[in-house]
Short mmCIF file of C-alpha atoms and ligand atoms in Angstrom, two decimals:
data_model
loop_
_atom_site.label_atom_id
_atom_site.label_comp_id
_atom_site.label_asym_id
_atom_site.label_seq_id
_atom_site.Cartn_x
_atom_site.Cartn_y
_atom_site.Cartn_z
CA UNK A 1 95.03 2.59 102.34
CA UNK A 2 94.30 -0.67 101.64
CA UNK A 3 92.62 -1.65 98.24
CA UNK A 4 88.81 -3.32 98.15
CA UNK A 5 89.73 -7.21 98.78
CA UNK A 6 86.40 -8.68 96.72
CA UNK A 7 87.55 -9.05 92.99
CA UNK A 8 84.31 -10.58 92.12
CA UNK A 9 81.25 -8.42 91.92
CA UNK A 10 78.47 -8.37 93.97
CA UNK A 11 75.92 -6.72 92.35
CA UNK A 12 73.22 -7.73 95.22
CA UNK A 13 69.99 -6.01 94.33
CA UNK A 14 71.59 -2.15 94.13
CA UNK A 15 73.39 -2.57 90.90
CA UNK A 16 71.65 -5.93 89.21
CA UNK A 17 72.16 -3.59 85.81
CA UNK A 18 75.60 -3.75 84.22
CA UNK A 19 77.35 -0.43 83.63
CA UNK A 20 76.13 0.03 80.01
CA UNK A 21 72.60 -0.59 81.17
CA UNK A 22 73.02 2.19 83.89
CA UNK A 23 74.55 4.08 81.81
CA UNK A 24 71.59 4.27 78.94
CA UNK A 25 69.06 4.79 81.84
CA UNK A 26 70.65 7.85 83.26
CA UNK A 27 71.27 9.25 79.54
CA UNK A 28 67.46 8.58 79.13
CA UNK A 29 65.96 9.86 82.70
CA UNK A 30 68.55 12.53 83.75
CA UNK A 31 69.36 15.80 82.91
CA UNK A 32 72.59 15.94 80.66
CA UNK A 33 74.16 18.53 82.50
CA UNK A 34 77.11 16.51 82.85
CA UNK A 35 79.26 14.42 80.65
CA UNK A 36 80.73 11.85 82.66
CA UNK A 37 83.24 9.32 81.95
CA UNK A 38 81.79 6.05 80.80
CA UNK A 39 82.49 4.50 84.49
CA UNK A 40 79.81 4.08 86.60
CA UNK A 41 81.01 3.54 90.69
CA UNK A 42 79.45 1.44 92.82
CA UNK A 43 82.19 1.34 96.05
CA UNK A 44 85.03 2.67 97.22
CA UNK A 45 87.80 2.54 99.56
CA UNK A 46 90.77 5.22 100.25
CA UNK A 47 92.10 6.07 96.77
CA UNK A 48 90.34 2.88 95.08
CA UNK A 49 86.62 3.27 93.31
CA UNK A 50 85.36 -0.44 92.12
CA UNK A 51 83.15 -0.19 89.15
CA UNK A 52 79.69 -2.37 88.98
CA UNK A 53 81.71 -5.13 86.60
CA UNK A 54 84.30 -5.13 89.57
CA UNK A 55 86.83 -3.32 87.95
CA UNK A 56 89.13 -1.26 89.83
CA UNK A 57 90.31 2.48 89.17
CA UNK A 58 93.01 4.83 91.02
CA UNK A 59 90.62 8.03 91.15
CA UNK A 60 93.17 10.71 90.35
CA UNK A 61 90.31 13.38 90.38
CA UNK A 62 88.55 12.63 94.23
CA UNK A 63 85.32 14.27 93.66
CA UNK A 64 87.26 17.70 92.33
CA UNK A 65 88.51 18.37 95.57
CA UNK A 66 85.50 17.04 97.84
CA UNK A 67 87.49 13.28 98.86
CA UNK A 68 91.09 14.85 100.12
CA UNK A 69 91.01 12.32 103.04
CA UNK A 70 90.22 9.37 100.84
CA UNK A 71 86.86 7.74 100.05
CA UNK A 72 84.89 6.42 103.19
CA UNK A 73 88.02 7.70 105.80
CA UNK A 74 87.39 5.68 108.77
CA UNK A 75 87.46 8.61 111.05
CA UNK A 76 85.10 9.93 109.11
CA UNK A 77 82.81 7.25 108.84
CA UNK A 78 82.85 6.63 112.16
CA UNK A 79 82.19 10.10 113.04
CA UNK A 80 79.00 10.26 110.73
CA UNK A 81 77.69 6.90 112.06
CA UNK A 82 78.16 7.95 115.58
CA UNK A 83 76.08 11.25 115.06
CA UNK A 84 73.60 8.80 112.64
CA UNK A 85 72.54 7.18 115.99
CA UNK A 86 71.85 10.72 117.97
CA UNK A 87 70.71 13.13 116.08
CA UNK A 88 70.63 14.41 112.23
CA UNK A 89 68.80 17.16 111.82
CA UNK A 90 67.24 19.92 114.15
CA UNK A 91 67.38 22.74 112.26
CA UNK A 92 68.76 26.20 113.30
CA UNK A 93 65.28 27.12 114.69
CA UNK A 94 67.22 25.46 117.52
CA UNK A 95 70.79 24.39 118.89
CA UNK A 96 72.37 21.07 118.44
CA UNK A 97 75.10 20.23 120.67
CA UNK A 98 77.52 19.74 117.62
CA UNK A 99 77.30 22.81 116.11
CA UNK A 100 79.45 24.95 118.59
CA UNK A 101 82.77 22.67 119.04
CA UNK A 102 82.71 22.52 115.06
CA UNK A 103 82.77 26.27 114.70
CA UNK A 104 85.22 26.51 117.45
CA UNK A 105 87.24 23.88 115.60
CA UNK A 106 86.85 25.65 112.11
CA UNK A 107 87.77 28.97 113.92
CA UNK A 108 90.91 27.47 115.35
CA UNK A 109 92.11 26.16 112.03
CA UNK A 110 92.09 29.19 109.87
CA UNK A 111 92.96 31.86 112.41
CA UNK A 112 89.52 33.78 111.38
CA UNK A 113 87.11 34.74 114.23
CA UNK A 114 83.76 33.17 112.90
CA UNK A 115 81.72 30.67 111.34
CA UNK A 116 78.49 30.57 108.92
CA UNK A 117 77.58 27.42 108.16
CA UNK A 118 76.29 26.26 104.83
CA UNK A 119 75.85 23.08 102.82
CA UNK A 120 77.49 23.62 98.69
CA UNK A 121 80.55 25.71 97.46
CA UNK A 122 78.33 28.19 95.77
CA UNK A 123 76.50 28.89 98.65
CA UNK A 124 78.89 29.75 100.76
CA UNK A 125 80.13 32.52 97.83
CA UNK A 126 76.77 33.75 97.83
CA UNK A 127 76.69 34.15 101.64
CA UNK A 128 80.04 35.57 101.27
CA UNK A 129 78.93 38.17 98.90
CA UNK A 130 75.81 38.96 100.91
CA UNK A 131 78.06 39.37 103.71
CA UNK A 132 80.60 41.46 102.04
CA UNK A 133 77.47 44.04 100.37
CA UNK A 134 75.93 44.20 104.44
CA UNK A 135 79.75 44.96 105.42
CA UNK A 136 79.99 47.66 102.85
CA UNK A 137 76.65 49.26 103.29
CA UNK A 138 76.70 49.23 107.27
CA UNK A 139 80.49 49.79 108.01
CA UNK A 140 81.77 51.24 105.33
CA UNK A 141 79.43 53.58 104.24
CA UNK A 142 79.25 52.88 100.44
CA UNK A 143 75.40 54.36 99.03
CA UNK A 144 72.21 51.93 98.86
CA UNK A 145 72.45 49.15 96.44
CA UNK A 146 75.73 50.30 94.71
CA UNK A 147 78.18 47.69 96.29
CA UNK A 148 80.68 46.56 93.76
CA UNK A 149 82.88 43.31 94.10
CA UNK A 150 85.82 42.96 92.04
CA UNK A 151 86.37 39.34 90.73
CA UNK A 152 89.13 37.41 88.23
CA UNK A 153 88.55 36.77 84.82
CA UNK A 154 88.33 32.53 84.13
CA UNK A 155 86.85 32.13 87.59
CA UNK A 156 84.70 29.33 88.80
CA UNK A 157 82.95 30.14 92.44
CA UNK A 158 79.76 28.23 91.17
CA UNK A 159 76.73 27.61 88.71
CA UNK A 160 73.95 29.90 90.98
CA UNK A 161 72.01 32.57 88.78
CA UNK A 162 74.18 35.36 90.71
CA UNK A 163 77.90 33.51 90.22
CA UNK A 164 77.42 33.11 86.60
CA UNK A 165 76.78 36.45 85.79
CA UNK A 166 80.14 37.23 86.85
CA UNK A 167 81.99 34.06 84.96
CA UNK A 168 83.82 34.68 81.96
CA UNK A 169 82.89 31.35 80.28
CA UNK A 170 80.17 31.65 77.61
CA UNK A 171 78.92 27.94 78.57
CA UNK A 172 78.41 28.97 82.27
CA UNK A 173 76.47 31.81 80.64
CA UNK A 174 74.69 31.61 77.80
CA UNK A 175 71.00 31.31 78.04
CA UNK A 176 71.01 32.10 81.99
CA UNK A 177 70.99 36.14 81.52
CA UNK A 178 69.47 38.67 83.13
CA UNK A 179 72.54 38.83 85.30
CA UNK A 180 73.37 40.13 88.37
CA UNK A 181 75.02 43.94 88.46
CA UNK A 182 77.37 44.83 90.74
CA UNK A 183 80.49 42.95 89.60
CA UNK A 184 83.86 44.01 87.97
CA UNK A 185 86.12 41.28 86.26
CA UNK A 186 89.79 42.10 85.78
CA UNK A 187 92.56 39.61 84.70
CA UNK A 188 93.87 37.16 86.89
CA UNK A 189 97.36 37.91 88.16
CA UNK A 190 97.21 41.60 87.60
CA UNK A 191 97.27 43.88 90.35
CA UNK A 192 97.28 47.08 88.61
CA UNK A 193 94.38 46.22 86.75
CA UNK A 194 92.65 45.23 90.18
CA UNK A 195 93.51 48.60 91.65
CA UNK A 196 91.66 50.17 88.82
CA UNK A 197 89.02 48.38 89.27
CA UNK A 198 88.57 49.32 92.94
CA UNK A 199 86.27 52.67 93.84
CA UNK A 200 84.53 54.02 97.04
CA UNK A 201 81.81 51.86 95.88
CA UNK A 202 84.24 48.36 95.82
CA UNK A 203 83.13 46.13 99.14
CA UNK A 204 85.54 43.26 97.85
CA UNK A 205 87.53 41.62 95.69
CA UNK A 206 86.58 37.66 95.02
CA UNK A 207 89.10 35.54 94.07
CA UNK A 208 90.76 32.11 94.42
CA UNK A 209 94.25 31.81 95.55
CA UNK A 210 94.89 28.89 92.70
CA UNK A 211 92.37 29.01 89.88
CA UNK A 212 90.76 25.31 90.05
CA UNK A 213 88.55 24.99 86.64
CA UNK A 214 90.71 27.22 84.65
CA UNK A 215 93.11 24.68 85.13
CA UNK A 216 95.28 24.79 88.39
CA UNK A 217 96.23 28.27 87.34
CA UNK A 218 98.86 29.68 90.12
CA UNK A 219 99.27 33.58 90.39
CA UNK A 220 102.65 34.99 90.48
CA UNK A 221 104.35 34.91 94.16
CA UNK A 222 103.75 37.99 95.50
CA UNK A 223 100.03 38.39 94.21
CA UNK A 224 98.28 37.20 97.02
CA UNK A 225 100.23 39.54 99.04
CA UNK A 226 99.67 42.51 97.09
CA UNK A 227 95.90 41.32 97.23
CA UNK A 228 96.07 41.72 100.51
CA UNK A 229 98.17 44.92 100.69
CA UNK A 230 95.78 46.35 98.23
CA UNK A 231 92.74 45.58 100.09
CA UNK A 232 93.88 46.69 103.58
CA UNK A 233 95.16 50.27 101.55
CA UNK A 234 91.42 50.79 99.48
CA UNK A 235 89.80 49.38 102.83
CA UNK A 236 88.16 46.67 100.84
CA UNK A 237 87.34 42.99 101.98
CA UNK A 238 89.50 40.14 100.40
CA UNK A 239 87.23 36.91 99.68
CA UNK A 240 89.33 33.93 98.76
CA UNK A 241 87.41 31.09 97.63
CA UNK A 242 89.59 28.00 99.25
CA UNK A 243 86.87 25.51 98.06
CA UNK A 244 88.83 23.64 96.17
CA UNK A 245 92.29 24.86 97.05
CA UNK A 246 91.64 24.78 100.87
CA UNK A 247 92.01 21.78 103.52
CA UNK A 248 95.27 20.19 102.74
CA UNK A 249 95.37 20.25 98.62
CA UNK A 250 98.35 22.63 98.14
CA UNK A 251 100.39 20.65 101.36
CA UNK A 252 99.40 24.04 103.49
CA UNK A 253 96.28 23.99 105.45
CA UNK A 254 95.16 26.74 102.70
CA UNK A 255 96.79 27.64 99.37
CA UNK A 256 96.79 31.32 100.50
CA UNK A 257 99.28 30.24 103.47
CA UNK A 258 101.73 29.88 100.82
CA UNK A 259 102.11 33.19 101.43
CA UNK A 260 101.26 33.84 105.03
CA UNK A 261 98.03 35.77 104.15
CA UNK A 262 95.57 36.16 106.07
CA UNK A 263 91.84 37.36 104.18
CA UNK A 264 89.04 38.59 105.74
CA UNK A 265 86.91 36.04 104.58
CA UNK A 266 87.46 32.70 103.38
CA UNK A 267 85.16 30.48 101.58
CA UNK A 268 85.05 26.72 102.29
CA UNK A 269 83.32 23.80 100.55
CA UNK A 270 84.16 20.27 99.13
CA UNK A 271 86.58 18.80 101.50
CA UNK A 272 84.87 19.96 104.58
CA UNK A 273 82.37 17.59 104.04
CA UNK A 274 84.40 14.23 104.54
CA UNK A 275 83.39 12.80 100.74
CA UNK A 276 80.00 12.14 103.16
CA UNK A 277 77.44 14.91 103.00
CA UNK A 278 77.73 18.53 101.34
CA UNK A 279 79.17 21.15 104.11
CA UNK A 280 80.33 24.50 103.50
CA UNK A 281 81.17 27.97 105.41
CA UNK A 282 82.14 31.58 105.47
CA UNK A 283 84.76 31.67 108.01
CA UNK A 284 85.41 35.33 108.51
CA UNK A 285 86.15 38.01 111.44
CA UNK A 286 84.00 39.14 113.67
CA UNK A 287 83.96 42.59 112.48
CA UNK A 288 83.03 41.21 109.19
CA UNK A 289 80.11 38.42 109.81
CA UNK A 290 78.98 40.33 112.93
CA UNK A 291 76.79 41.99 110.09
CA UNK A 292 74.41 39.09 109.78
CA UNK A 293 71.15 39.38 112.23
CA UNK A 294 68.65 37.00 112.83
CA UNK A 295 66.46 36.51 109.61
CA UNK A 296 69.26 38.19 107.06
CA UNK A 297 70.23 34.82 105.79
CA UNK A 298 69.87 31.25 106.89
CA UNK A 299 69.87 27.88 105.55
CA UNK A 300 67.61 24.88 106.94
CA UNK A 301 69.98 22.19 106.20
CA UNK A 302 73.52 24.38 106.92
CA UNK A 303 75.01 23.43 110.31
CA UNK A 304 72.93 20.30 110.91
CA UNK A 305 74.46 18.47 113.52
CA UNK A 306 75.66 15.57 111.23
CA UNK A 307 77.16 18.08 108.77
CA UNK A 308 79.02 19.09 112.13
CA UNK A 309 79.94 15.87 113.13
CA UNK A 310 82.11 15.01 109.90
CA UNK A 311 83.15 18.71 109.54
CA UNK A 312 84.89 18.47 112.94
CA UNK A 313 86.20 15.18 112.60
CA UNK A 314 87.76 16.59 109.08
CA UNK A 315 89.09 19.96 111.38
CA UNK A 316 90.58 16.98 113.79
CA UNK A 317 91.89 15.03 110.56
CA UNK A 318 93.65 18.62 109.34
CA UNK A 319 94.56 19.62 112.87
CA UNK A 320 97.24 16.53 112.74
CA UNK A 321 99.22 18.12 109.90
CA UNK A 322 99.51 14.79 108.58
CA UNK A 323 97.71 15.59 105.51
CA UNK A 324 99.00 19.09 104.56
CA UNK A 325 102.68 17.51 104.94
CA UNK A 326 101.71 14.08 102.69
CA UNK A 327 100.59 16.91 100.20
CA UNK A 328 103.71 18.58 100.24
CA UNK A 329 106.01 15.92 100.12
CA UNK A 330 104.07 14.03 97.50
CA UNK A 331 103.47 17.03 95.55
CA UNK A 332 107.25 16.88 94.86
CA UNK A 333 106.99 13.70 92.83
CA UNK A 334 103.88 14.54 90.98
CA UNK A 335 105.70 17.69 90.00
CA UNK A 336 109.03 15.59 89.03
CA UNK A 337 107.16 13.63 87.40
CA UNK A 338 104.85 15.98 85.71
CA UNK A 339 108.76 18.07 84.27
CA UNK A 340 110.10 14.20 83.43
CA UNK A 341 106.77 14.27 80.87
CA UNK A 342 107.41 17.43 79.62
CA UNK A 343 108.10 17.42 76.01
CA UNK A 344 107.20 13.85 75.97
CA UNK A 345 103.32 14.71 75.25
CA UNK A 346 102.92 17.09 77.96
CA UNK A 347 103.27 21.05 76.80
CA UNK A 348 102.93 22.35 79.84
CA UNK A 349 101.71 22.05 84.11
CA UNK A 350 101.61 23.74 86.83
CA UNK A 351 101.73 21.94 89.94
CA UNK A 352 101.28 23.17 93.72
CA UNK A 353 101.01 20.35 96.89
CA UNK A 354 98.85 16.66 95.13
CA UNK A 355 97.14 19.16 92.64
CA UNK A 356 98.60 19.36 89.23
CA UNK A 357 96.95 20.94 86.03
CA UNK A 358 98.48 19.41 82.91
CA UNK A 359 98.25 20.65 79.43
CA UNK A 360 98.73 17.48 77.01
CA UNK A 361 99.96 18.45 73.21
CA UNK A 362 96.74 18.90 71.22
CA UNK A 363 97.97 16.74 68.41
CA UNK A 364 97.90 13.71 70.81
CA UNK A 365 94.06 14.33 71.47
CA UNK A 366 91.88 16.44 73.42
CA UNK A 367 91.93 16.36 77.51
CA UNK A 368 88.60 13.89 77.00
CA UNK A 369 90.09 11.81 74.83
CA UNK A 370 93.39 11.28 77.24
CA UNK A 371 91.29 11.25 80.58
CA UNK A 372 89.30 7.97 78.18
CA UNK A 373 92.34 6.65 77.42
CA UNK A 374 93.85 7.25 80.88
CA UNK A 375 90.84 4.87 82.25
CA UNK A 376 91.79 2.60 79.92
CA UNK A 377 94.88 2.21 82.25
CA UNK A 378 92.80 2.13 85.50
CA UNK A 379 92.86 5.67 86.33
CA UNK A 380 90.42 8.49 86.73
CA UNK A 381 90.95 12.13 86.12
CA UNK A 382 88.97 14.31 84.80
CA UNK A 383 89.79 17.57 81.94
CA UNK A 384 89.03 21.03 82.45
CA UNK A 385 89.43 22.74 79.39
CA UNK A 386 90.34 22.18 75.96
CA UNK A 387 93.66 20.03 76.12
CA UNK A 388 94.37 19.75 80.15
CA UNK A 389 93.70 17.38 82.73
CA UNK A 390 93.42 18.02 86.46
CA UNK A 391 95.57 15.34 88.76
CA UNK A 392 94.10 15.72 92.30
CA UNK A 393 94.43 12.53 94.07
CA UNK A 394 93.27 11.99 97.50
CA UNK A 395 95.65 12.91 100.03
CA UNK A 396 96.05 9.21 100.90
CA UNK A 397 97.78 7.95 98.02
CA UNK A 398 100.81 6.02 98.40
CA UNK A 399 104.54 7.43 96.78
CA UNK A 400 103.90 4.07 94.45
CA UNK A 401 100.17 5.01 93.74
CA UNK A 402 101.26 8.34 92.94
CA UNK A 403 103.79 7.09 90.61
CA UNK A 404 102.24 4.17 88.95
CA UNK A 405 99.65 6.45 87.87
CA UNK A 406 102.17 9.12 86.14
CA UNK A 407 103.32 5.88 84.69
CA UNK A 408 100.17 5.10 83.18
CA UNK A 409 100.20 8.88 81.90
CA UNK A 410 103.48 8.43 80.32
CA UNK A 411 101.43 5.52 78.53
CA UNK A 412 99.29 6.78 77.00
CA UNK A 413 101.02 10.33 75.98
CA UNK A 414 103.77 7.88 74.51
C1 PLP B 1 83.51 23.67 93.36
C2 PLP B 1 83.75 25.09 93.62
C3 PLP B 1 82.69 25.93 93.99
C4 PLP B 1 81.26 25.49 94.02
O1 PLP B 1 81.04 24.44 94.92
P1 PLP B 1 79.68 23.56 94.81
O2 PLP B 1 79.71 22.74 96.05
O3 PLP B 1 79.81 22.74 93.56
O4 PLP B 1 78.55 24.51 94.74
C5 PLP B 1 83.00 27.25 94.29
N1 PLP B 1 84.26 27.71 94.23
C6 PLP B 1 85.30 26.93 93.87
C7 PLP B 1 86.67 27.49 93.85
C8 PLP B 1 85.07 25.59 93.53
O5 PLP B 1 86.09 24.83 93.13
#
């Protein structure tokens, strides 16, 4: 990927504010659900953002997830300004002629039977659960309204009313009550204590093959296959949320491929959407999504045919392997990297394809104060909680990208 050429800004009549200017405005007119860093983007190419001053960052972070293939891939953006030209939106009151050959492509890639199209992560969970209750009421037999799903402890599978009622983090919580019934937490990583969670009235169990927001937490090997064990044996569903670890991250197509697993449902997000528009899906078998009839669940914006043009030009991108195997291969140095730190301000990290979670000592400042300090340096990232930071560059860096920026992390730890 080549870097943006213009050094000097151009402002033009988009960005005639400087960043500090912006920055008070959206502090003053926007809701401060967010606490960004003090950077404020106004292009991009491949693994470079350019800030409104013309300053230039390596964004180690890409959109949590949502830019694997870079910013502004040209595929992609060719793709989206093809379909611009044609047609954007028809709704699913009819058929667009994109909409099949992405759900054939989407199909294809995971191995999974069939497609329901949606637009943000946390919609697709909540189709997904809707889909697993149906399942559990109309194939399984389990009583009217008593469908229980079994979920992790420290998950994140969204911010709707429903998810949060099943997070284990007061902020996602607190003040958003009455919440949902009809959820069981156990911990992470435990099997036994998912078996005891399971009952004639279980429909699923919800989890995420690598916790993202707890901080790149990866299960034991082996879990993911007793998950899956476990489930076939209770003849319960097993949900795994792929929206952040899915589509190349982990240097597999999906981070539950690690193990050859195969769930029955699989929840997709970020990625799938280029870094262009939002696109999700439940990609699931046909025994499984077969459920859904018309009316049960819909979206007006999910499966629009631009949404399908950039997901299937990201299903082409994956379908090369090109991606998956940079992850891999890369993921090597960010992890030798990652154990040369340790000990020299870094405590801890756990690192699977480009996506590494790092704890930082405490005494050398919170994960905020590092990710500051990191962009200081030129490089994004962003913390998750209390003392780590989450590396997930694009899937386009450059070996030298990859390293200069560990180098900058050495930096400021030293
Ligand atoms: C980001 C994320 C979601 C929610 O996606 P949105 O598009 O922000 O709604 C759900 N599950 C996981 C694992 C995620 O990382």
């Amino acid at each position: 990927m080549t870097a943006p050429t213009r050094t000097a800004p151009d402002h033009g009549s988009r960005s005639a504010r400087s960043s500090q200017e912006l920055i008070r405005a959206e502090e003053s007119s926007l809701a401060h659900n967010y606490h960004p860093l003090p950077v404020v983007v106004a292009r991009a190419e491949g693994v470079w953002v350019e800030d409104v001053e013309g300053r230039r960052y390596l964004d180690m972070l890409a959109g949590y997830s949502a830019l694997n293939f870079g910013h502004r891939h040209p595929e992609l953006i060719a793709a989206a300004h093809r379909q611009l030209d044609e047609l954007t939106l028809t709704s699913r009151a009819f058929h667009n002629d994109r909409l099949a050959g992405f759900a054939e492509g989407l199909a294809e890639l995971t191995g999974l039977g069939m497609v329901l199209p949606m637009n943000t992560g946390a919609e697709a969970v909540e189709s997904a659960i809707k889909v697993a209750r149906k399942w559990a009421y109309e194939v399984k037999g389990v009583a009217p309204d008593q469908a229980t799903i079994v979920v992790a402890a420290d998950n994140f599978h969204g911010r709707t009313t429903t998810i949060v009622s099943f997070s284990s983090d007061p902020t996602a919580r607190e003040g958003f009550g009455p919440f949902a019934p009809g959820f069981r937490v156990v911990p992470y990583n435990d099997l036994a204590a998912m078996e005891a969670a399971i009952d004639e009235t279980t429909a699923a169990v919800l989890i995420e093959p690598i916790q993202g927001e707890a901080g790149v937490i990866i299960p034991d090997d082996g879990y993911l296959r007793g998950v899956r064990e476990l489930t076939r044996r209770t003849g319960v569903l097993f949900i795994a949320d792929e929206i952040q670890s899915g589509l190349g991250r982990t240097g597999t197509t999906l981070a539950v491929d690690h193990e050859s697993v195969r769930p029955d449902v699989l929840t997709l997000g970020k990625a799938l959407g280029g870094g262009i528009v939002p696109v999700s899906a439940v990609v699931a078998d046909r025994e499984v999504l077969g459920v859904l009839r018309p009316g049960e669940h819909g979206s007006t914006f999910g499966g629009n045919p631009l949404s399908a043009a950039v997901g299937t030009a990201v299903v082409d991108l994956l379908r090369t392997g090109e991606f998956q195997r940079r992850a891999a291969e890369l993921g090597e140095v960010l992890g030798d990297g990652l154990a040369r730190l340790t000990g020299k301000g870094v405590v801890g990290y756990r690192c699977r394809g480009l996506w590494a979670g790092v704890d930082v000592d405490p005494a050398l400042g919170t994960g905020r104060e590092v990710s500051e300090r990191l962009m200081g340096e030129g490089i994004l990232v962003k913390d998750t909680h209390g003392s780590t930071i989450r590396l997930a560059p694009p899937l386009t860096i450059t070996r030298e990208e990859l390293e200069s920026s560990l180098a900058a992390l050495e930096k400021v730890l030293g």
